[in-house]
Amino acid sequence: MNKTWLVLRNGIISQVTRKSWLLVTCGLPVLLALIMLVPPLLRGNPSGASASSEPVTSPTVEGYVDQSGLITRIPDNVAGLLRPYSDEASARRAMASGEISAYYLVPADYVESGDLAYVLPDPKAFSLDGQSWVMRWVLLVNMVGGDEGLAQRLQNPVNLRVRALTPSTGPEVGEGPAYWIPYTTAMILYIIIIMSSSLLRSSLGDEKKNRVLEILMVSLSPQQILTGKVVALAVVGLLQTAIWAGTGYLLLKVAGGTINLPPASQLPVAVVLWALVFFILGYGVYASLLAGLGALTGPNVPGSSTADFVIIWPMIIPVFLMTIIIPNVNGLLAVLLSLFPPTAPVAMITRLAVGGVPWWQPVLSAVLLGVTVALVFRVVARAFRAQVLMSGQAFTSRGYFALLMGREEPDTRSDCSNVGLE
Amino acid sequence: MPRLWLIAANEYKRHVLNRGFLFAVLSVPLLIGAMIGLIMLMERMRVNNRPVGYVDLSGSLVTQSDSTNAGPVQFVAFPSEDLAQSALEAGELQAYYILADDYEQSRKVELVFVQSPGDNASAQFYDFLRLNRLHKDARADWPLSLDLVGRRVVEGTFVTVRSADGVRVYNESYPVSFLLPFFIGLGFIVLLTSTSTTLAQAFAEEKENRTIEVLATSVSPGQLVAGKVLGISAMGLTELGAWVAAVSVLLGILSRINSWGWLAIIWVHPRTLATIVVVAVPTYVMFAGLMIALGSTVADVQESQQIGGVLSLLFTLPIYATEAMVEHSTGSLAIGLSLFPFTALVSFCLLTGFSSVPWWQVGASVMILTLCATGAIWLAGRAFRLGMLRYGKRVDWRELLGRGSRVPEPSGSPGRRGIP
């Protein structure tokens, strides 16, 4: 137990004092701050508000060329905003001289095709609509013989109220905060698990490369090394997350925005606690598997990235299917993914963040994940000693998975190799 | 000369003829295919063609006819809400609407459902209301027939936005064309990062396992560097070509199955394409030079990956400021990022696709990039000569730039880990 503690302490200290860890931990908030604060300052908008929330500019005068002959009158509310031109060349000249800010070209077959060209001196992809509502309105009014009341009713036929006959009175799922809150929660969990597991893989890879593992094996059992390393990197991962979350909170404060989220956008405490449980369990599974891979391959050998991908892939599945899981939180696919241990951490936390999950499902999922962690941990620890003897051996994904299944490949027993014998 | 090609061919074969490369080539079309499949599935899930009921308390709707409801969803009239609710609970309807008794004045409508109705059902009901209104209020003095007006009201207006010079065309129905420069830019970034990081790794790896010492006895540094650059660039082009071919085949098959007409009108202006290419070529040379310098100066492969990763991240920096750059294309942020060599390529992909960029800006950027590329090649040659025999030891950047001492300190020679 004492030796495990030593491994744990050493794991934490060696990670948090690494230049690369400090760079990523401190660099990301700095980058975030730059992204949040610099563009608004350069735009002369220090409040940090995005372009879309800037005050709407007053309407400008635009031109039009009506080849369809449909436009006979301009409604009063847009009178003065449109100027007719007989052909496109004169409209273009007027735009070039600054007389009008843009022009429309209504083709002869507009009524049949519905096509309308909107010509601007320098259209921007994020504000393509521009003032085109003016011409849409004019065309609609002219189609119904100038009846503006009717045109208004055609534009907006209802003043809608919605009543759901479902037992739960929660917010409508799949839209707005009800969509991005579960999505963000699951993505954060996914990133933390992957990041911490990858750190462990890299740490064991380095020790494999330096042959420190071989020396450690003399005085420590594989379980002691693995337990110490896995717990240490979990602590490091959580510490990094806490620093990022804290900095994010501070940045929001400094940027002038107070965190005043509507009730629908706030996560219940229970979900946060479940997220912690599923982080620990999910990390247990993936960190153990990647630790085994790191100990086998070292930091980087050809072919090991394929095995990395094969190991991580199950956790990506719920990320891909989130758009299906969120609107159908108790659907068959969502339930299956949240109970199947490799996909459970992300899938279950997505469902919990949406709400309405029967209480027994997260409990069952956590139990299944716990059993998986114990099994994976045991298998990886057993494979550890054999991996150390394979120093310098060419890596194959098949060999690694065979080792995990307790079947050593014939060539893994050859203890000398081209690189191993220096 | 033959030795140069020998190195290039060996480097190409080493990276292309393995399962990892095949996996990388297949993963992109598979990923895109999976994403398209997911989007199609989502779209299908949003469609629900089951009947929708309505209770018209205002008595303002005309009887449903073919002219007021041509869509796949059938609208069923109910005399009272109780009957509509019974039908909903029995599963005969996906939802029902109640038109308030003062609907004519207030336009109040209530939607009742157990599970949200399909997007298509809601849209079709609104059209149903619009067409009803048209039928009720139609006048003989309208310039168009009722059918034509109805069609235009339901289908709407398709606005095509274009720039005065005709270089940029944005069709709201087919956004792929105006997103194309962005995708081309992403393709270049992938090509750039994959080949450049492979270059850095190749040099660091051979330095680490001391192959470079053996090679240096029979080939000149120039041949070695040029051979590796050619081989790895060919690998990158093979990868990109395979992705383009695989994605084209995939899209071709999908468009045939789904009758996607928009694929036939994907278009990018030659000027846009030319701008991206003239910026991409010196960017690639510059990045390759820097990566060779990096691979030759670092102590091991892992270090080259870490630093290479940070440099690659710099390339994508403009993406985080897309909106600010595009909406203010003449602002200091857009000009600064388009002139800064590491961010120029992505900046121009965004600016040419989503906004406009003056010629002087392109010219200035290409000039800066060409100067930087020349400097990077000089740096690569120098780093290679200084670093190739230093096993397990970094080359100091001051030494590389000719400012520090050229004589390695005694403890570093031949290297701590150099003695077997």
Short mmCIF file of C-alpha atoms in Angstrom, two decimals, chain A:
data_model
loop_
_atom_site.label_atom_id
_atom_site.label_comp_id
_atom_site.label_asym_id
_atom_site.label_seq_id
_atom_site.Cartn_x
_atom_site.Cartn_y
_atom_site.Cartn_z
CA MET A 1 0.00 0.00 0.00
CA ASN A 2 2.90 2.26 0.91
CA LYS A 3 4.58 1.55 -2.42
CA THR A 4 1.33 2.28 -4.30
CA TRP A 5 1.19 5.63 -2.53
CA LEU A 6 4.77 6.32 -3.61
CA VAL A 7 3.90 5.55 -7.24
CA LEU A 8 0.81 7.74 -6.95
CA ARG A 9 2.70 10.67 -5.46
CA ASN A 10 5.51 10.37 -7.96
CA GLY A 11 2.95 10.11 -10.80
CA ILE A 12 1.24 13.34 -9.76
CA ILE A 13 4.44 15.31 -9.14
CA SER A 14 6.17 14.18 -12.34
CA GLN A 15 3.06 15.04 -14.42
CA VAL A 16 2.27 18.44 -13.00
CA THR A 17 5.88 19.58 -13.19
CA ARG A 18 6.23 18.62 -16.86
CA LYS A 19 6.67 21.59 -19.14
CA SER A 20 4.18 20.21 -21.66
CA TRP A 21 1.49 19.72 -18.96
CA LEU A 22 2.01 23.23 -17.62
CA LEU A 23 1.97 24.61 -21.15
CA VAL A 24 -1.34 22.91 -22.02
CA THR A 25 -2.95 23.66 -18.63
CA CYS A 26 -1.99 27.34 -18.66
CA GLY A 27 -1.87 27.79 -22.44
CA LEU A 28 -5.46 26.76 -23.12
CA PRO A 29 -7.01 29.39 -20.82
CA VAL A 30 -4.65 31.99 -22.33
CA LEU A 31 -5.71 30.95 -25.84
CA LEU A 32 -9.35 31.03 -24.77
CA ALA A 33 -8.86 34.49 -23.29
CA LEU A 34 -7.26 35.68 -26.53
CA ILE A 35 -10.11 34.25 -28.60
CA MET A 36 -12.72 35.79 -26.29
CA LEU A 37 -11.15 39.16 -25.71
CA VAL A 38 -8.98 40.06 -28.71
CA PRO A 39 -11.44 39.95 -31.65
CA PRO A 40 -13.99 42.25 -29.91
CA LEU A 41 -11.18 44.69 -29.04
CA LEU A 42 -9.93 44.69 -32.63
CA ARG A 43 -13.48 45.29 -33.81
CA GLY A 44 -13.72 48.19 -31.41
CA ASN A 45 -16.36 46.38 -29.38
CA PRO A 46 -14.75 45.85 -25.98
CA SER A 47 -17.94 44.57 -24.38
CA GLY A 48 -17.31 41.25 -26.08
CA ALA A 49 -20.68 41.10 -27.75
CA SER A 50 -20.74 39.13 -30.98
CA ALA A 51 -21.39 40.67 -34.36
CA SER A 52 -24.91 39.29 -34.41
CA SER A 53 -25.84 41.18 -31.23
CA GLU A 54 -24.64 44.52 -32.51
CA PRO A 55 -27.32 47.13 -33.06
CA VAL A 56 -29.15 46.62 -36.31
CA THR A 57 -28.12 49.23 -38.88
CA SER A 58 -30.86 51.40 -40.32
CA PRO A 59 -32.29 50.28 -43.67
CA THR A 60 -30.52 51.59 -46.76
CA VAL A 61 -31.82 52.42 -50.22
CA GLU A 62 -31.60 49.55 -52.68
CA GLY A 63 -32.47 49.23 -56.36
CA TYR A 64 -34.43 46.67 -58.35
CA VAL A 65 -34.82 45.57 -61.93
CA ASP A 66 -38.22 43.98 -62.45
CA GLN A 67 -38.16 41.87 -65.60
CA SER A 68 -41.36 40.04 -64.57
CA GLY A 69 -43.54 43.16 -64.53
CA LEU A 70 -45.06 42.04 -61.23
CA ILE A 71 -44.13 45.06 -59.10
CA THR A 72 -46.69 47.81 -59.60
CA ARG A 73 -46.75 49.33 -56.12
CA ILE A 74 -44.41 49.70 -53.15
CA PRO A 75 -46.04 49.23 -49.72
CA ASP A 76 -46.00 52.29 -47.49
CA ASN A 77 -43.79 50.76 -44.78
CA VAL A 78 -40.89 50.31 -47.23
CA ALA A 79 -41.53 53.30 -49.46
CA GLY A 80 -38.26 55.12 -50.11
CA LEU A 81 -36.17 52.00 -49.58
CA LEU A 82 -36.45 50.77 -53.18
CA ARG A 83 -35.59 52.52 -56.43
CA PRO A 84 -36.58 51.03 -59.82
CA TYR A 85 -34.11 50.64 -62.73
CA SER A 86 -34.92 49.70 -66.28
CA ASP A 87 -31.97 47.32 -66.75
CA GLU A 88 -29.18 45.68 -64.79
CA ALA A 89 -26.42 47.87 -66.27
CA SER A 90 -27.96 51.05 -64.89
CA ALA A 91 -28.57 49.40 -61.50
CA ARG A 92 -24.92 48.29 -61.44
CA ARG A 93 -23.79 51.83 -62.27
CA ALA A 94 -25.97 53.24 -59.51
CA MET A 95 -24.48 50.76 -57.03
CA ALA A 96 -20.94 51.60 -58.14
CA SER A 97 -21.61 55.34 -57.66
CA GLY A 98 -23.00 54.71 -54.15
CA GLU A 99 -26.53 55.81 -55.08
CA ILE A 100 -27.88 52.44 -53.88
CA SER A 101 -26.30 49.87 -51.55
CA ALA A 102 -27.45 46.79 -53.50
CA TYR A 103 -29.95 45.76 -56.16
CA TYR A 104 -32.39 42.95 -56.89
CA LEU A 105 -32.97 41.29 -60.21
CA VAL A 106 -36.49 39.87 -60.54
CA PRO A 107 -36.35 37.56 -63.59
CA ALA A 108 -39.16 37.30 -66.13
CA ASP A 109 -40.11 33.82 -64.88
CA TYR A 110 -40.11 34.76 -61.19
CA VAL A 111 -43.69 33.64 -60.59
CA GLU A 112 -43.01 30.17 -62.02
CA SER A 113 -39.49 29.63 -60.67
CA GLY A 114 -39.40 31.80 -57.52
CA ASP A 115 -35.77 32.77 -58.34
CA LEU A 116 -34.55 36.18 -57.19
CA ALA A 117 -31.00 37.55 -57.55
CA TYR A 118 -29.65 39.85 -54.82
CA VAL A 119 -26.47 41.66 -55.91
CA LEU A 120 -24.22 43.25 -53.26
CA PRO A 121 -20.83 44.97 -53.68
CA ASP A 122 -19.22 42.69 -51.07
CA PRO A 123 -21.55 40.04 -49.63
CA LYS A 124 -20.50 38.52 -46.30
CA ALA A 125 -21.25 34.87 -45.62
CA PHE A 126 -22.65 35.53 -42.14
CA SER A 127 -25.08 38.26 -43.19
CA LEU A 128 -26.30 37.08 -46.57
CA ASP A 129 -29.94 37.89 -45.90
CA GLY A 130 -29.07 41.58 -45.73
CA GLN A 131 -32.19 43.58 -46.42
CA SER A 132 -33.80 40.98 -48.70
CA TRP A 133 -36.90 40.90 -46.47
CA VAL A 134 -37.87 44.19 -48.14
CA MET A 135 -38.07 42.68 -51.63
CA ARG A 136 -39.76 39.48 -50.38
CA TRP A 137 -42.43 41.63 -48.77
CA VAL A 138 -42.89 43.80 -51.87
CA LEU A 139 -43.26 40.73 -54.10
CA LEU A 140 -45.80 39.12 -51.80
CA VAL A 141 -47.90 42.29 -51.52
CA ASN A 142 -47.90 42.70 -55.31
CA MET A 143 -48.87 39.06 -55.87
CA VAL A 144 -52.07 39.55 -53.82
CA GLY A 145 -53.06 42.77 -55.55
CA GLY A 146 -51.61 45.15 -52.93
CA ASP A 147 -53.60 43.77 -49.97
CA GLU A 148 -51.08 44.29 -47.16
CA GLY A 149 -53.33 42.80 -44.48
CA LEU A 150 -53.63 39.57 -46.41
CA ALA A 151 -49.89 39.53 -47.13
CA GLN A 152 -49.19 39.86 -43.40
CA ARG A 153 -51.47 36.91 -42.63
CA LEU A 154 -49.76 34.86 -45.32
CA GLN A 155 -46.35 35.68 -43.87
CA ASN A 156 -47.33 34.74 -40.34
CA PRO A 157 -50.55 32.70 -40.27
CA VAL A 158 -50.54 31.72 -36.57
CA ASN A 159 -49.96 32.98 -33.09
CA LEU A 160 -49.04 29.58 -31.68
CA ARG A 161 -49.37 28.10 -28.20
CA VAL A 162 -48.11 24.59 -27.48
CA ARG A 163 -49.62 22.03 -25.07
CA ALA A 164 -47.91 18.68 -24.46
CA LEU A 165 -50.05 15.86 -23.03
CA THR A 166 -46.99 14.10 -21.54
CA PRO A 167 -46.68 13.32 -17.81
CA SER A 168 -43.35 15.18 -17.47
CA THR A 169 -43.47 18.93 -17.61
CA GLY A 170 -39.77 19.38 -18.41
CA PRO A 171 -38.49 21.62 -21.20
CA GLU A 172 -38.91 20.52 -24.77
CA VAL A 173 -35.94 18.35 -25.64
CA GLY A 174 -33.75 18.70 -28.67
CA GLU A 175 -33.72 22.49 -28.95
CA GLY A 176 -31.85 25.41 -27.38
CA PRO A 177 -30.30 24.82 -23.94
CA ALA A 178 -32.13 21.47 -23.72
CA TYR A 179 -29.91 20.33 -26.58
CA TRP A 180 -26.55 21.94 -25.90
CA ILE A 181 -26.45 21.36 -22.13
CA PRO A 182 -26.45 17.51 -22.45
CA TYR A 183 -24.24 17.78 -25.51
CA THR A 184 -21.65 19.95 -23.74
CA THR A 185 -21.75 17.88 -20.55
CA ALA A 186 -21.12 14.67 -22.47
CA MET A 187 -18.40 16.26 -24.60
CA ILE A 188 -16.58 17.56 -21.50
CA LEU A 189 -16.74 14.10 -19.93
CA TYR A 190 -15.49 12.53 -23.16
CA ILE A 191 -12.57 14.97 -23.46
CA ILE A 192 -11.51 14.57 -19.81
CA ILE A 193 -11.55 10.76 -20.03
CA ILE A 194 -9.61 10.71 -23.30
CA MET A 195 -7.13 13.32 -22.11
CA SER A 196 -6.39 11.65 -18.77
CA SER A 197 -6.16 8.19 -20.35
CA SER A 198 -3.81 9.50 -23.04
CA LEU A 199 -1.62 11.11 -20.37
CA LEU A 200 -1.36 7.74 -18.63
CA ARG A 201 -0.56 6.04 -21.91
CA SER A 202 2.15 8.56 -22.66
CA SER A 203 3.59 8.36 -19.12
CA LEU A 204 3.85 4.56 -19.23
CA GLY A 205 5.19 4.77 -22.78
CA ASP A 206 8.03 6.97 -21.59
CA GLU A 207 8.86 4.63 -18.74
CA LYS A 208 8.81 1.70 -21.11
CA LYS A 209 11.18 3.55 -23.44
CA ASN A 210 13.57 4.50 -20.66
CA ARG A 211 13.38 0.95 -19.27
CA VAL A 212 12.27 2.41 -15.92
CA LEU A 213 9.39 -0.09 -15.92
CA GLU A 214 11.80 -3.01 -15.87
CA ILE A 215 13.51 -1.59 -12.79
CA LEU A 216 10.18 -0.83 -11.10
CA MET A 217 9.05 -4.40 -11.65
CA VAL A 218 11.90 -5.59 -9.44
CA SER A 219 10.40 -4.05 -6.32
CA LEU A 220 6.72 -3.44 -7.18
CA SER A 221 3.89 -5.70 -8.28
CA PRO A 222 2.06 -4.86 -11.54
CA GLN A 223 -1.08 -4.07 -9.53
CA GLN A 224 0.80 -1.56 -7.40
CA ILE A 225 2.29 0.21 -10.42
CA LEU A 226 -1.00 0.24 -12.33
CA THR A 227 -3.09 1.38 -9.34
CA GLY A 228 -0.66 4.15 -8.45
CA LYS A 229 -0.43 5.38 -12.03
CA VAL A 230 -4.15 5.19 -12.80
CA VAL A 231 -5.17 7.07 -9.63
CA ALA A 232 -2.40 9.66 -10.07
CA LEU A 233 -3.42 10.49 -13.61
CA ALA A 234 -7.10 10.66 -12.59
CA VAL A 235 -6.15 13.24 -9.98
CA VAL A 236 -4.08 15.14 -12.56
CA GLY A 237 -6.98 15.07 -15.05
CA LEU A 238 -9.43 16.38 -12.46
CA LEU A 239 -6.97 19.05 -11.38
CA GLN A 240 -6.56 20.20 -14.98
CA THR A 241 -10.35 20.29 -15.44
CA ALA A 242 -10.75 22.29 -12.21
CA ILE A 243 -8.13 24.82 -13.39
CA TRP A 244 -9.83 25.20 -16.77
CA ALA A 245 -13.30 25.45 -15.27
CA GLY A 246 -12.08 28.03 -12.73
CA THR A 247 -10.35 30.07 -15.40
CA GLY A 248 -13.42 29.92 -17.63
CA TYR A 249 -15.56 31.19 -14.76
CA LEU A 250 -13.08 34.01 -14.05
CA LEU A 251 -12.93 34.93 -17.73
CA LEU A 252 -16.70 35.22 -17.88
CA LYS A 253 -16.60 37.47 -14.83
CA VAL A 254 -13.80 39.62 -16.24
CA ALA A 255 -15.49 39.85 -19.63
CA GLY A 256 -18.40 41.47 -17.85
CA GLY A 257 -20.83 38.60 -18.20
CA THR A 258 -22.28 37.22 -15.01
CA ILE A 259 -23.28 33.60 -15.02
CA ASN A 260 -26.99 34.10 -14.89
CA LEU A 261 -28.25 31.06 -16.71
CA PRO A 262 -31.98 30.38 -16.99
CA PRO A 263 -33.23 27.47 -14.84
CA ALA A 264 -33.51 25.23 -17.92
CA SER A 265 -29.78 25.69 -18.57
CA GLN A 266 -28.55 24.62 -15.15
CA LEU A 267 -27.39 21.12 -14.33
CA PRO A 268 -28.87 19.49 -11.22
CA VAL A 269 -26.34 18.55 -8.52
CA ALA A 270 -27.28 14.88 -8.94
CA VAL A 271 -26.17 14.98 -12.58
CA VAL A 272 -22.84 16.55 -11.60
CA LEU A 273 -22.31 13.78 -9.03
CA TRP A 274 -23.24 11.13 -11.58
CA ALA A 275 -20.79 12.75 -14.01
CA LEU A 276 -18.04 12.31 -11.42
CA VAL A 277 -18.98 8.65 -10.94
CA PHE A 278 -19.03 7.98 -14.68
CA PHE A 279 -15.76 9.86 -15.16
CA ILE A 280 -14.02 7.66 -12.58
CA LEU A 281 -15.48 4.45 -14.01
CA GLY A 282 -15.02 5.39 -17.67
CA TYR A 283 -11.52 6.56 -16.99
CA GLY A 284 -10.86 3.26 -15.18
CA VAL A 285 -11.72 1.25 -18.29
CA TYR A 286 -9.97 3.39 -20.90
CA ALA A 287 -6.95 4.35 -18.80
CA SER A 288 -6.25 0.70 -17.97
CA LEU A 289 -6.45 -0.35 -21.61
CA LEU A 290 -4.30 2.54 -22.81
CA ALA A 291 -1.84 2.01 -19.96
CA GLY A 292 -1.39 -1.56 -21.16
CA LEU A 293 -0.82 -0.26 -24.67
CA GLY A 294 1.68 2.37 -23.49
CA ALA A 295 3.60 -0.23 -21.50
CA LEU A 296 3.69 -2.50 -24.52
CA THR A 297 4.59 -0.05 -27.28
CA GLY A 298 6.44 2.86 -25.74
CA PRO A 299 5.55 6.44 -26.71
CA ASN A 300 5.15 5.93 -30.43
CA VAL A 301 5.71 3.01 -32.74
CA PRO A 302 4.20 2.32 -36.18
CA GLY A 303 0.86 0.58 -35.78
CA SER A 304 0.19 1.63 -32.19
CA SER A 305 -2.04 4.54 -33.28
CA THR A 306 -4.40 1.98 -34.87
CA ALA A 307 -4.66 0.18 -31.53
CA ASP A 308 -5.20 3.54 -29.79
CA PHE A 309 -8.08 4.23 -32.15
CA VAL A 310 -9.59 0.74 -31.72
CA ILE A 311 -9.56 1.22 -27.95
CA ILE A 312 -11.05 4.72 -27.98
CA TRP A 313 -13.58 4.11 -30.79
CA PRO A 314 -16.44 2.76 -28.60
CA MET A 315 -16.53 6.01 -26.68
CA ILE A 316 -16.83 8.02 -29.90
CA ILE A 317 -20.00 6.13 -30.92
CA PRO A 318 -22.37 7.95 -28.49
CA VAL A 319 -20.72 11.28 -29.41
CA PHE A 320 -21.68 10.63 -33.03
CA LEU A 321 -25.18 9.52 -32.12
CA MET A 322 -25.87 12.33 -29.66
CA THR A 323 -28.31 14.01 -32.02
CA ILE A 324 -30.38 10.82 -31.89
CA ILE A 325 -29.95 10.14 -28.17
CA ILE A 326 -30.96 13.62 -26.96
CA PRO A 327 -34.43 13.80 -28.55
CA ASN A 328 -35.15 10.11 -27.73
CA VAL A 329 -33.63 9.87 -24.30
CA ASN A 330 -35.50 6.68 -23.37
CA GLY A 331 -35.38 5.10 -26.81
CA LEU A 332 -33.95 1.62 -27.36
CA LEU A 333 -30.67 2.89 -28.83
CA ALA A 334 -30.10 5.36 -25.99
CA VAL A 335 -30.80 2.74 -23.31
CA LEU A 336 -28.57 0.12 -24.96
CA LEU A 337 -25.67 2.54 -25.39
CA SER A 338 -25.94 3.74 -21.80
CA LEU A 339 -25.89 0.20 -20.40
CA PHE A 340 -23.13 -1.20 -22.64
CA PRO A 341 -19.99 -0.49 -20.54
CA PRO A 342 -17.62 0.91 -23.25
CA THR A 343 -20.23 3.42 -24.46
CA ALA A 344 -21.95 3.94 -21.09
CA PRO A 345 -20.03 6.92 -19.64
CA VAL A 346 -20.85 9.35 -22.46
CA ALA A 347 -24.28 7.93 -23.35
CA MET A 348 -25.57 7.79 -19.76
CA ILE A 349 -24.38 11.28 -18.84
CA THR A 350 -26.04 12.65 -22.00
CA ARG A 351 -29.33 11.04 -20.96
CA LEU A 352 -29.01 12.17 -17.34
CA ALA A 353 -28.37 15.75 -18.44
CA VAL A 354 -31.56 15.64 -20.54
CA GLY A 355 -33.57 14.14 -17.66
CA GLY A 356 -36.38 11.61 -17.32
CA VAL A 357 -34.13 8.53 -16.97
CA PRO A 358 -35.51 5.79 -14.64
CA TRP A 359 -33.39 5.71 -11.44
CA TRP A 360 -32.35 2.08 -11.81
CA GLN A 361 -30.68 2.61 -15.18
CA PRO A 362 -27.70 4.78 -14.03
CA VAL A 363 -27.27 2.46 -11.05
CA LEU A 364 -27.21 -0.65 -13.26
CA SER A 365 -24.93 1.10 -15.75
CA ALA A 366 -22.49 2.10 -12.97
CA VAL A 367 -22.48 -1.45 -11.58
CA LEU A 368 -21.79 -2.92 -15.02
CA LEU A 369 -19.03 -0.38 -15.58
CA GLY A 370 -17.56 -1.13 -12.15
CA VAL A 371 -17.42 -4.85 -12.97
CA THR A 372 -15.78 -4.04 -16.32
CA VAL A 373 -13.18 -1.82 -14.62
CA ALA A 374 -12.28 -4.66 -12.22
CA LEU A 375 -12.00 -7.18 -15.08
CA VAL A 376 -9.98 -4.89 -17.37
CA PHE A 377 -7.70 -3.88 -14.52
CA ARG A 378 -6.99 -7.49 -13.63
CA VAL A 379 -6.33 -8.49 -17.22
CA VAL A 380 -4.01 -5.52 -17.91
CA ALA A 381 -2.09 -6.06 -14.66
CA ARG A 382 -1.62 -9.75 -15.56
CA ALA A 383 -0.37 -8.80 -19.00
CA PHE A 384 2.03 -6.23 -17.58
CA ARG A 385 4.91 -8.54 -16.70
CA ALA A 386 4.84 -10.28 -20.07
CA GLN A 387 4.88 -6.89 -21.81
CA VAL A 388 8.05 -5.84 -20.03
CA LEU A 389 9.80 -8.93 -21.37
CA MET A 390 8.74 -7.93 -24.87
CA SER A 391 10.97 -4.89 -24.86
CA GLY A 392 12.00 -3.91 -28.37
CA GLN A 393 9.58 -6.30 -30.04
CA ALA A 394 7.76 -5.07 -33.14
CA PHE A 395 4.24 -4.00 -32.14
CA THR A 396 1.15 -5.62 -33.59
CA SER A 397 -2.43 -4.77 -32.57
CA ARG A 398 -3.27 -8.48 -32.78
CA GLY A 399 -0.47 -9.29 -30.38
CA TYR A 400 -1.71 -6.73 -27.88
CA PHE A 401 -5.30 -7.91 -27.90
CA ALA A 402 -4.17 -11.54 -27.75
CA LEU A 403 -2.13 -10.64 -24.70
CA LEU A 404 -5.14 -9.05 -23.05
CA MET A 405 -7.15 -12.18 -23.73
CA GLY A 406 -4.46 -14.19 -21.98
CA ARG A 407 -3.12 -15.76 -25.19
CA GLU A 408 0.48 -14.83 -25.82
CA GLU A 409 1.49 -14.89 -29.47
CA PRO A 410 4.37 -17.31 -30.31
CA ASP A 411 6.76 -14.53 -31.29
CA THR A 412 6.27 -12.64 -28.01
CA ARG A 413 8.30 -15.29 -26.21
CA SER A 414 11.46 -14.47 -28.15
CA ASP A 415 13.21 -12.25 -25.67
CA CYS A 416 15.89 -10.77 -27.88
CA SER A 417 15.27 -8.32 -30.66
CA ASN A 418 17.03 -5.90 -32.92
CA VAL A 419 16.41 -2.87 -30.75
CA GLY A 420 16.22 -4.62 -27.42
CA LEU A 421 19.84 -5.78 -27.56
CA GLU A 422 21.98 -2.73 -27.53
#
